[in-house]
Coordinates of C-alpha atoms in Angstrom, one line a residue:
X1 CA -52.9 39.7 43.3
X2 CA -51.4 42.8 41.8
X3 CA -54.7 43.7 40.1
X4 CA -56.6 43.3 43.4
X5 CA -54.1 45.5 45.1
X6 CA -54.4 48.1 42.4
X7 CA -58.2 48.1 42.7
X8 CA -58.0 48.4 46.5
X9 CA -55.6 51.4 46.1
X10 CA -58.0 53.2 43.7
X11 CA -61.0 52.7 46.0
X12 CA -59.0 54.0 48.9
X13 CA -57.8 57.0 47.0
X14 CA -61.4 57.9 45.9
X15 CA -62.7 57.5 49.5
X16 CA -59.9 59.6 50.9
X17 CA -60.7 62.4 48.4
X18 CA -64.4 62.2 49.4
X19 CA -63.5 62.4 53.1
X20 CA -61.2 65.4 52.4
X21 CA -64.0 67.2 50.7
X22 CA -66.4 66.5 53.5
X23 CA -63.9 67.7 56.1
X24 CA -63.3 70.9 54.1
X25 CA -67.0 71.5 53.9
X26 CA -67.4 70.8 57.7
X27 CA -64.6 73.3 58.4
X28 CA -66.2 75.9 56.1
X29 CA -69.6 75.4 57.8
X30 CA -68.1 75.6 61.3
X31 CA -66.3 78.9 60.4
X32 CA -69.4 80.4 58.9
X33 CA -71.5 79.4 61.9
X34 CA -68.9 81.0 64.2
X35 CA -69.0 84.3 62.3
X36 CA -72.8 84.6 61.8
X37 CA -74.5 86.3 64.7
X38 CA -78.1 86.4 63.3
X39 CA -80.7 85.0 65.7
X40 CA -83.4 84.2 63.1
X41 CA -85.1 80.9 63.6
X42 CA -85.1 80.1 59.9
X43 CA -81.3 80.4 59.6
X44 CA -80.7 78.3 62.7
X45 CA -83.0 75.6 61.3
X46 CA -81.2 75.6 58.0
X47 CA -77.8 75.3 59.7
X48 CA -79.1 72.4 61.8
X49 CA -80.3 70.6 58.6
X50 CA -76.9 71.2 56.9
X51 CA -75.1 69.9 60.0
X52 CA -77.4 66.8 60.1
X53 CA -76.7 66.1 56.4
X54 CA -73.0 66.4 57.0
X55 CA -73.2 64.1 60.0
X56 CA -75.0 61.5 57.9
X57 CA -72.3 61.8 55.2
X58 CA -69.6 61.4 57.7
X59 CA -71.3 58.4 59.2
X60 CA -71.7 56.9 55.7
X61 CA -68.0 57.4 55.0
X62 CA -67.1 55.9 58.3
X63 CA -69.3 52.8 57.6
X64 CA -67.7 52.5 54.1
X65 CA -64.2 52.7 55.6
X66 CA -65.1 50.1 58.2
X67 CA -66.5 47.8 55.5
X68 CA -63.4 48.2 53.3
X69 CA -61.2 47.5 56.3
X70 CA -63.2 44.4 57.2
X71 CA -63.0 43.2 53.6
X72 CA -59.2 43.7 53.6
X73 CA -59.0 41.8 57.0
X74 CA -61.0 38.9 55.6
X75 CA -58.8 38.8 52.5
X76 CA -55.7 38.8 54.7
X77 CA -57.2 36.0 56.9
X78 CA -58.0 33.9 53.8
X79 CA -54.4 34.3 52.5
X80 CA -53.0 33.4 56.0
X81 CA -55.2 30.3 56.2
X82 CA -54.1 29.2 52.7
X83 CA -50.4 29.6 53.6
X84 CA -50.9 27.9 56.9
X85 CA -52.6 24.9 55.2
X86 CA -49.8 24.7 52.7
X87 CA -47.2 24.9 55.5
X88 CA -49.0 22.3 57.5
X89 CA -49.0 19.8 54.6
X90 CA -45.3 20.4 54.0
X91 CA -44.6 19.9 57.7
X92 CA -46.5 16.7 57.7
X93 CA -44.7 15.4 54.7
X94 CA -41.2 16.3 56.1
X95 CA -42.2 14.7 59.5
X96 CA -43.3 11.5 57.8
X97 CA -40.1 11.3 55.8
X98 CA -37.9 12.0 58.8
X99 CA -39.8 9.5 61.0
X100 CA -39.6 6.8 58.3
X101 CA -35.8 7.4 58.0
X102 CA -35.5 7.3 61.8
X103 CA -37.4 4.0 62.0
X104 CA -35.3 2.4 59.3
X105 CA -32.1 3.4 61.0
X106 CA -33.4 2.2 64.4
X107 CA -34.6 -1.2 63.2
X108 CA -31.3 -1.9 61.5
X109 CA -29.3 -1.5 64.7
X110 CA -28.4 -4.4 66.9
X111 CA -28.5 -2.3 70.1
X112 CA -32.1 -1.5 69.4
X113 CA -33.1 -5.1 69.2
X114 CA -31.2 -5.9 72.5
X115 CA -32.8 -3.0 74.2
X116 CA -36.2 -4.1 73.0
X117 CA -35.7 -7.5 74.6
X118 CA -34.5 -6.0 77.9
X119 CA -37.4 -3.5 78.0
X120 CA -39.9 -6.3 77.2
X121 CA -38.6 -8.4 80.1
X122 CA -38.7 -5.3 82.4
X123 CA -42.3 -4.5 81.2
X124 CA -43.5 -8.0 81.9
X125 CA -42.1 -8.0 85.4
X126 CA -43.5 -4.5 86.1
X127 CA -46.9 -5.6 84.7
X128 CA -47.0 -8.6 87.0
X129 CA -46.1 -6.4 90.0
X130 CA -48.6 -3.7 89.2
X131 CA -51.4 -6.3 88.6
X132 CA -50.7 -7.9 92.0
X133 CA -50.7 -4.4 93.7
X134 CA -53.9 -3.4 92.0
X135 CA -55.6 -6.6 93.1
X136 CA -54.5 -6.1 96.7
X137 CA -55.7 -2.5 96.6
X138 CA -59.1 -3.5 95.1
X139 CA -59.6 -6.2 97.8
X140 CA -58.7 -3.8 100.6
X141 CA -61.1 -1.1 99.2
X142 CA -63.9 -3.6 98.9
X143 CA -63.4 -4.8 102.5
X144 CA -63.5 -1.2 103.8
X145 CA -66.6 -0.4 101.8
X146 CA -68.3 -3.6 103.1
X147 CA -67.4 -2.7 106.7
X148 CA -68.7 0.9 106.3
X149 CA -72.0 -0.2 104.8
X150 CA -72.4 -2.7 107.6
X151 CA -71.8 -0.1 110.3
X152 CA -74.2 2.4 108.5
X153 CA -76.9 -0.2 108.5
X154 CA -76.5 -0.8 112.2
X155 CA -76.6 3.0 113.0
X156 CA -79.4 4.0 110.6
X157 CA -82.4 2.9 112.9
X158 CA -82.5 5.8 115.4
X159 CA -81.4 8.4 112.8
X160 CA -84.4 7.6 110.6
X161 CA -86.8 8.5 113.5
X162 CA -85.1 11.8 114.1
X163 CA -85.2 12.7 110.4
X164 CA -89.0 11.9 110.2
X165 CA -89.6 14.3 113.2
X166 CA -87.5 17.1 111.5
X167 CA -89.5 16.6 108.2
X168 CA -92.8 17.1 110.0
X169 CA -91.6 20.3 111.7
X170 CA -90.3 21.7 108.5
X171 CA -93.6 21.0 106.7
X172 CA -95.4 23.0 109.4
X173 CA -93.0 26.0 109.0
X174 CA -93.5 25.9 105.2
X175 CA -97.2 26.2 105.5
X176 CA -96.9 29.2 107.9
X177 CA -94.4 31.0 105.6
X178 CA -96.6 30.4 102.5
X179 CA -99.3 32.6 104.1
X180 CA -96.9 35.4 105.3
X181 CA -94.5 35.7 102.3
X182 CA -96.9 37.0 99.5
X183 CA -98.0 40.1 101.5
X184 CA -94.4 41.0 102.3
X185 CA -93.3 40.4 98.7
X186 CA -96.0 42.8 97.4
X187 CA -95.0 45.6 99.8
X188 CA -91.4 45.3 98.9
X189 CA -92.2 45.2 95.2
X190 CA -94.1 48.5 95.4
X191 CA -91.2 50.2 97.2
X192 CA -88.7 48.8 94.7
X193 CA -90.7 50.0 91.7
X194 CA -90.9 53.5 93.1
X195 CA -87.2 53.7 93.7
X196 CA -86.4 52.1 90.3
X197 CA -88.5 54.7 88.5
X198 CA -86.7 57.5 90.2
X199 CA -83.3 56.0 89.5
X200 CA -84.2 55.4 85.9
X201 CA -85.3 59.0 85.3
X202 CA -82.1 60.3 86.8
X203 CA -80.0 57.9 84.7
X204 CA -81.9 58.9 81.5
X205 CA -81.1 62.6 82.2
X206 CA -77.4 61.8 82.9
X207 CA -77.2 59.6 79.8
X208 CA -78.7 62.4 77.6
X209 CA -76.2 64.9 78.9
X210 CA -73.3 62.5 78.5
X211 CA -74.4 61.6 74.9
X212 CA -74.3 65.2 73.9
X213 CA -70.8 65.6 75.4
X214 CA -69.6 62.3 73.8
X215 CA -71.0 63.4 70.4
X216 CA -69.1 66.7 70.5
X217 CA -65.9 65.0 71.6
X218 CA -66.5 62.3 68.9
X219 CA -66.7 64.9 66.2
X220 CA -63.5 66.6 67.4
X221 CA -61.7 63.3 67.7
X222 CA -62.9 62.2 64.3
X223 CA -61.6 65.3 62.6
X224 CA -58.2 64.9 64.2
X225 CA -58.1 61.2 63.3
X226 CA -59.0 61.9 59.7
X227 CA -56.2 64.4 59.4
X228 CA -53.8 61.9 61.0
X229 CA -55.0 59.0 58.8
X230 CA -54.5 61.2 55.7
X231 CA -51.0 62.1 56.7
X232 CA -50.0 58.5 57.5
X233 CA -51.7 57.2 54.3
X234 CA -49.6 59.6 52.2
X235 CA -46.4 58.6 54.0
X236 CA -47.2 54.9 53.6
X237 CA -48.0 55.3 49.9
X238 CA -44.7 57.1 49.4
X239 CA -42.8 54.4 51.3
X240 CA -44.5 51.6 49.5
X241 CA -43.9 53.1 46.1
X242 CA -40.2 53.6 46.9
X243 CA -39.8 50.1 48.2
X244 CA -41.7 48.6 45.3
X245 CA -39.6 50.6 42.8
X246 CA -36.3 49.5 44.5
X247 CA -37.4 45.8 44.6
X248 CA -38.5 45.9 40.9
X249 CA -35.2 47.5 39.8
X250 CA -33.2 44.9 41.8
X251 CA -35.3 42.1 40.3
X252 CA -34.9 43.5 36.8
X253 CA -31.1 43.7 37.2
X254 CA -31.0 40.2 38.5
X255 CA -33.0 38.9 35.6
X256 CA -30.9 40.8 33.1
X257 CA -27.7 39.5 34.6
X258 CA -29.1 35.9 34.6
X259 CA -30.3 36.2 31.0
X260 CA -26.9 37.6 29.9
X261 CA -25.1 34.8 31.6
X262 CA -27.3 32.2 30.0
X263 CA -26.9 33.8 26.6
X264 CA -23.1 33.8 26.9
X265 CA -23.1 30.2 28.0
X266 CA -25.3 29.2 25.1
X267 CA -23.2 31.1 22.6
X268 CA -19.9 29.6 23.9
X269 CA -21.4 26.2 23.8
X270 CA -22.7 26.7 20.2
X271 CA -19.4 28.0 19.1
X272 CA -17.5 25.1 20.6
X273 CA -19.9 22.6 18.9
X274 CA -19.5 24.3 15.6
X275 CA -15.7 24.4 15.9
X276 CA -15.7 20.7 16.9
X277 CA -17.9 19.8 13.9
X278 CA -15.7 21.8 11.5
X279 CA -12.6 20.1 12.9
X280 CA -14.1 16.7 12.5
X281 CA -15.2 17.4 9.0
X282 CA -11.8 18.7 8.0
X283 CA -10.0 15.7 9.6
X284 CA -12.3 13.4 7.7
X285 CA -11.6 15.2 4.5
X286 CA -7.9 15.1 5.1
X287 CA -8.0 11.4 5.9
X288 CA -10.0 10.7 2.7
X289 CA -7.7 12.8 0.5
X290 CA -4.5 11.2 2.0
X291 CA -5.9 7.7 1.4
X292 CA -6.9 8.6 -2.1
X293 CA -3.5 10.1 -2.9
X294 CA -1.7 7.2 -1.4
X295 CA -3.8 4.7 -3.5
X296 CA -3.2 6.6 -6.7
X297 CA 0.5 6.9 -6.0
X298 CA 0.7 3.2 -5.4
X299 CA -1.1 2.5 -8.7
X300 CA 1.1 5.0 -10.7
X301 CA 4.5 4.1 -9.3
X302 CA 5.5 2.4 -12.6
X303 CA 5.7 5.8 -14.5
X304 CA 7.1 9.0 -13.1
X305 CA 5.2 11.4 -15.2
X306 CA 1.7 9.7 -14.8
X307 CA 1.3 10.4 -11.1
X308 CA 2.7 13.9 -11.5
X309 CA 0.1 14.9 -14.1
X310 CA -2.9 13.0 -12.4
X311 CA -5.8 15.0 -11.0
X312 CA -7.8 13.8 -8.0
X313 CA -11.6 14.0 -7.1
X314 CA -13.0 13.9 -3.5
X315 CA -16.3 12.4 -2.3
X316 CA -16.8 14.5 0.8
X317 CA -18.3 17.9 -0.3
X318 CA -17.6 20.8 2.1
X319 CA -16.1 23.7 0.2
X320 CA -15.0 23.1 -3.4
X321 CA -12.3 25.8 -3.6
X322 CA -10.8 24.9 -0.2
X323 CA -10.8 21.3 -1.1
X324 CA -9.0 21.9 -4.4
X325 CA -6.4 24.0 -2.6
X326 CA -5.8 21.2 0.0
X327 CA -5.5 18.7 -2.8
X328 CA -2.9 20.8 -4.6
X329 CA -0.8 21.3 -1.4
X330 CA -0.9 17.6 -0.5
X331 CA -0.1 16.5 -4.0
X332 CA 2.9 18.8 -4.1
X333 CA 4.2 17.6 -0.8
X334 CA 3.7 13.9 -1.8
X335 CA 5.4 14.5 -5.2
X336 CA 8.5 16.1 -3.6
X337 CA 8.7 13.4 -0.9
X338 CA 8.3 10.5 -3.4
X339 CA 10.7 12.0 -5.9
X340 CA 13.4 12.4 -3.2
X341 CA 12.8 8.8 -1.9
X342 CA 13.1 7.4 -5.4
X343 CA 16.3 9.2 -6.1
X344 CA 17.8 7.9 -2.8
X345 CA 16.7 4.3 -3.6
X346 CA 18.3 4.5 -7.1
X347 CA 21.6 5.7 -5.6
X348 CA 21.5 2.9 -3.0
X349 CA 20.8 0.3 -5.7
X350 CA 23.7 1.6 -7.8
X351 CA 26.0 1.3 -4.8
X352 CA 24.8 -2.2 -4.1
X353 CA 25.4 -3.3 -7.7
X354 CA 28.9 -1.8 -7.6
X355 CA 29.7 -3.6 -4.4
X356 CA 28.4 -6.9 -5.9
X357 CA 30.7 -6.5 -8.9
X358 CA 33.7 -5.9 -6.5
X359 CA 32.8 -8.9 -4.4
X360 CA 32.6 -11.2 -7.5
X361 CA 36.1 -10.1 -8.5
X362 CA 37.4 -10.8 -5.0
X363 CA 35.8 -14.3 -5.0
X364 CA 37.6 -15.2 -8.1
X365 CA 41.0 -14.3 -6.6
X366 CA 40.2 -16.2 -3.4
X367 CA 39.0 -19.5 -4.9
X368 CA 42.6 -20.8 -4.7
X369 CA 42.6 -20.3 -1.0
X370 CA 39.3 -22.0 -0.3
X371 CA 40.6 -25.6 -0.2
X372 CA 42.8 -24.9 2.8
X373 CA 40.2 -23.0 4.7
X374 CA 37.5 -25.8 4.3
X375 CA 39.3 -28.2 6.7
X376 CA 39.6 -25.5 9.4
X377 CA 35.9 -24.5 8.9
X378 CA 34.8 -28.2 9.3
X379 CA 36.5 -28.5 12.7
X380 CA 34.9 -25.3 13.8
X381 CA 31.5 -26.4 12.7
X382 CA 31.7 -29.7 14.7
X383 CA 32.6 -27.7 17.8
X384 CA 29.6 -25.4 17.2
X385 CA 27.3 -28.4 16.8
X386 CA 28.4 -29.9 20.0
X387 CA 27.8 -26.7 21.9
X388 CA 24.4 -26.3 20.4
X389 CA 23.4 -29.8 21.4
X390 CA 24.5 -29.2 24.9
X391 CA 22.5 -26.0 25.1
X392 CA 19.4 -27.8 23.7
X393 CA 19.8 -30.6 26.3
X394 CA 20.0 -28.0 29.1
X395 CA 16.9 -26.2 27.9
X396 CA 15.0 -29.5 27.7
X397 CA 16.0 -30.5 31.3
X398 CA 14.9 -27.1 32.7
X399 CA 11.5 -27.4 31.0
X400 CA 11.1 -30.9 32.4
X401 CA 12.1 -29.7 35.9
X402 CA 9.5 -26.9 35.7
X403 CA 6.8 -29.4 34.7
X404 CA 7.7 -31.7 37.6
X405 CA 7.6 -28.8 40.0
X406 CA 4.1 -27.8 38.8
X407 CA 2.9 -31.4 39.1
X408 CA 4.3 -31.5 42.7
X409 CA 2.5 -28.3 43.6
X410 CA -0.8 -29.6 42.2
X411 CA -0.3 -32.8 44.2
X412 CA 0.3 -30.8 47.4
X413 CA -2.9 -28.8 46.8
X414 CA -4.9 -32.0 46.3
X415 CA -3.3 -33.5 49.5
X416 CA -4.3 -30.5 51.5
X417 CA -7.9 -30.6 50.2
X418 CA -8.1 -34.4 51.0
X419 CA -6.7 -33.7 54.5
X420 CA -9.4 -31.1 55.1
X421 CA -12.1 -33.5 53.9
X422 CA -10.7 -36.2 56.3
X423 CA -10.8 -33.8 59.2
X424 CA -14.4 -33.0 58.5
X425 CA -15.3 -36.7 58.2
X426 CA -13.5 -37.4 61.5
X427 CA -15.5 -34.6 63.2
X428 CA -18.8 -36.0 61.7
X429 CA -17.9 -39.4 63.0
X430 CA -17.1 -38.1 66.4
X431 CA -20.5 -36.3 66.5
X432 CA -22.3 -39.4 65.4
X433 CA -20.4 -41.4 68.0
X434 CA -21.5 -38.9 70.7
X435 CA -25.1 -39.2 69.5
X436 CA -24.8 -43.0 69.6
X437 CA -23.4 -42.8 73.2
X438 CA -26.3 -40.5 74.2
X439 CA -28.8 -42.9 72.7
X440 CA -27.2 -45.9 74.5
X441 CA -27.2 -44.0 77.8
X442 CA -31.0 -43.3 77.2
X443 CA -31.6 -47.0 76.4
X444 CA -29.7 -48.0 79.6
X445 CA -31.8 -45.6 81.7
X446 CA -35.0 -46.9 80.1
X447 CA -33.9 -50.5 80.9
X448 CA -33.2 -49.6 84.5
X449 CA -36.6 -47.9 84.7
X450 CA -38.3 -51.1 83.4
X451 CA -36.4 -53.3 85.8
X452 CA -37.5 -51.0 88.7
X453 CA -41.1 -51.3 87.5
X454 CA -40.7 -55.1 88.0
X455 CA -42.7 -56.5 85.1
X456 CA -43.5 -60.2 85.9
X457 CA -42.5 -62.9 83.4
X458 CA -45.2 -64.4 81.3
X459 CA -46.4 -68.0 82.0
X460 CA -45.9 -69.9 78.8
X461 CA -47.6 -73.1 77.8
X462 CA -45.7 -76.3 77.0
X463 CA -43.3 -76.2 74.2
X464 CA -43.1 -72.4 74.5
X465 CA -39.8 -70.5 74.5
X466 CA -39.3 -68.2 77.5
X467 CA -36.0 -66.2 77.1
X468 CA -36.4 -65.1 73.5
X469 CA -39.9 -63.9 74.0
X470 CA -39.0 -61.9 77.1
X471 CA -36.2 -60.2 75.2
X472 CA -38.5 -59.4 72.3
X473 CA -41.1 -58.0 74.6
X474 CA -38.5 -55.8 76.4
X475 CA -37.2 -54.5 73.0
X476 CA -40.7 -53.7 71.8
X477 CA -41.5 -51.9 75.1
X478 CA -38.3 -49.9 74.9
X479 CA -39.1 -48.9 71.3
X480 CA -42.7 -47.9 72.4
X481 CA -41.3 -45.9 75.3
X482 CA -38.8 -44.2 73.1
X483 CA -41.5 -43.3 70.5
X484 CA -43.6 -41.9 73.3
X485 CA -40.7 -39.9 74.6
X486 CA -39.9 -38.5 71.2
X487 CA -43.6 -37.5 70.7
X488 CA -43.7 -35.8 74.1
X489 CA -40.4 -33.9 73.3
X490 CA -41.7 -32.8 69.9
X491 CA -45.0 -31.7 71.4
X492 CA -43.2 -29.7 74.1
X493 CA -41.0 -28.2 71.4
X494 CA -44.0 -27.2 69.3
X495 CA -45.8 -25.6 72.3
X496 CA -42.7 -23.6 73.2
X497 CA -42.3 -22.4 69.6
X498 CA -46.0 -21.3 69.5
X499 CA -45.6 -19.5 72.8
X500 CA -42.4 -17.7 71.5
X501 CA -44.2 -16.7 68.3
X502 CA -47.2 -15.4 70.2
X503 CA -45.0 -13.4 72.6
X504 CA -43.1 -11.9 69.7
X505 CA -46.3 -10.9 68.0
X506 CA -47.6 -9.3 71.2
X507 CA -44.4 -7.4 71.7
X508 CA -44.4 -6.3 68.1
X509 CA -48.0 -5.0 68.4
X510 CA -47.1 -3.2 71.7
X511 CA -44.1 -1.6 70.0
X512 CA -46.2 -0.5 67.0
X513 CA -48.7 1.1 69.3
X514 CA -46.0 3.0 71.2
X515 CA -44.3 4.1 68.0
X516 CA -47.6 5.4 66.6
X517 CA -48.3 7.3 69.8
X518 CA -44.9 8.8 69.8
X519 CA -45.2 9.8 66.1
X520 CA -48.6 11.5 66.7
X521 CA -47.2 13.4 69.8
X522 CA -44.1 14.6 67.8
X523 CA -46.3 15.6 64.9
X524 CA -48.6 17.6 67.1
X525 CA -45.6 19.3 68.9
X526 CA -44.0 20.2 65.6
X527 CA -47.2 21.6 64.1
X528 CA -47.8 23.8 67.2
X529 CA -44.2 25.0 67.0
X530 CA -44.3 25.9 63.4
X531 CA -47.7 27.6 63.8
X532 CA -46.4 29.7 66.6
X533 CA -43.4 30.6 64.5
X534 CA -45.7 31.6 61.6
X535 CA -47.8 33.7 63.9
X536 CA -44.7 35.5 65.2
X537 CA -43.5 36.1 61.7
X538 CA -46.8 37.4 60.5
X539 CA -47.5 39.7 63.4
X540 CA -44.1 41.5 62.9
X541 CA -43.9 42.2 66.6
X542 CA -46.9 44.6 66.6
X543 CA -45.7 46.9 63.8
X544 CA -48.4 48.9 62.0
X545 CA -47.9 49.0 58.2
X546 CA -50.0 49.1 55.0
X547 CA -52.0 46.2 53.8
X548 CA -49.9 45.6 50.7
X549 CA -46.7 45.7 52.7
X550 CA -48.1 43.2 55.2
X551 CA -49.1 40.8 52.5
X552 CA -45.7 41.1 50.7
X553 CA -43.9 40.5 54.0
X554 CA -46.1 37.5 54.8
X555 CA -45.5 36.0 51.4
X556 CA -41.7 36.5 51.7
X557 CA -41.7 35.0 55.2
X558 CA -43.8 32.0 54.1
X559 CA -41.4 31.4 51.2
X560 CA -38.4 31.4 53.6
X561 CA -40.3 28.9 55.9
X562 CA -41.1 26.7 52.9
X563 CA -37.4 26.7 51.9
X564 CA -36.5 25.7 55.5
X565 CA -39.0 22.9 55.4
X566 CA -37.7 21.6 52.1
X567 CA -34.2 21.2 53.5
X568 CA -33.5 17.7 55.1
X569 CA -34.0 17.4 58.8

């Protein structure tokens, strides 16, 4: 786009320079023609030729300007059409998404389903009423038409005779007029031609005079317009250059700030990662060195001088000098701590040994007194044993009580579950008893119906049994009637279910059709609304600006519209 705009600017600048030159030449020629007062025919002819050439040049420049303006207009129209198409596609996508969400939210609501049922019932009632009204209107209209046709057929006899007489008289008048009209037409045509020729000659003279006046005024207006266009073009170019420079500076500043922030964030992140890695490596090294020093100290505890003079080697290789320094520091710290701990332990052991010697001497002195103290100690031990046995018995009883309580709670839970099962079984038995009562009532009704029908008893032969056979026949009849009744009920049930399904399908189809219609209407309204908004934005309330500025403003406004469309509805 920027290359195209640059090319267009260059073409316009070249054309403006050419028009300036032609205007200067025209002004020079006009001043020279005003000053010259020679009446020679040759000079006048040369001046007329120069003026004609200049006129042709001006006309060519005007045509070129018009062609360039038309090309710019076509280019702007193409850009507008592309942006409109993109916006229309975005609007369609947003509308479909919003409508899908709206449908999902509606179908999940209970109120929507209830309202659908109510509206369906209302629609069925209204449909029946409208159908009845339409039938009544159609019947009444048909009756009225039939009556009118019947009356017209009765009255058409005398009218036909009158019409035939009128037709005959009109034919006679036409024949007379056919003979008179051509002569009158010829005379009127001759008069009209003479008047038309006079009027045309007068009009031609007036047009010639007016053309000369218009041509002179056109030249003056064209000169003034060229001057105004040059001034406005200069101002527009200066404004556009300033605006573009300001915009580019602002964009460059924004980009620099953004890049600087990104670089700072990346550097901080990199430094943090490096610090964390270095800390992890140092911690691993310290852990390994400490474990190695500890193992070697444990191995070399039997000799004091061996662990003092021992050197250590590390497996992890980061920085050899730093690692050696860490090893030396840790070894010094461990050596001092271990040396102090060993000295403390030696002192403690010496004190313990000294105390043991003192206690041994005291025991020798107290052996004489042990015999008397044994009896007293035996009594105390018996008392302690009794107390310990009582405590043990109490603890055992508490544990048994807790176990019994847990067992009782489990039994209570099982009893509650069994009670619930019994209640359910009682309810089922009651339901079954009600069903049995209903069946017995149906059987009694069927028996009464059979008695009312009055079936005659069969005449049996000799040795035949009468009562058992009648009872068997009645039972079979009851069973057959019951089977037929059950079949009829099942058939009615199936028919009702089919009718309900069909009605539901019809209602669903009607709802789908209405929803699609509403969707299409809303989509059309939204498209019209957004297109009107785009037209208002692109026209800029009738402001006249340069082509580049118009295109830039249109692009920025289309971008804002796209952002608005991307936001959720």
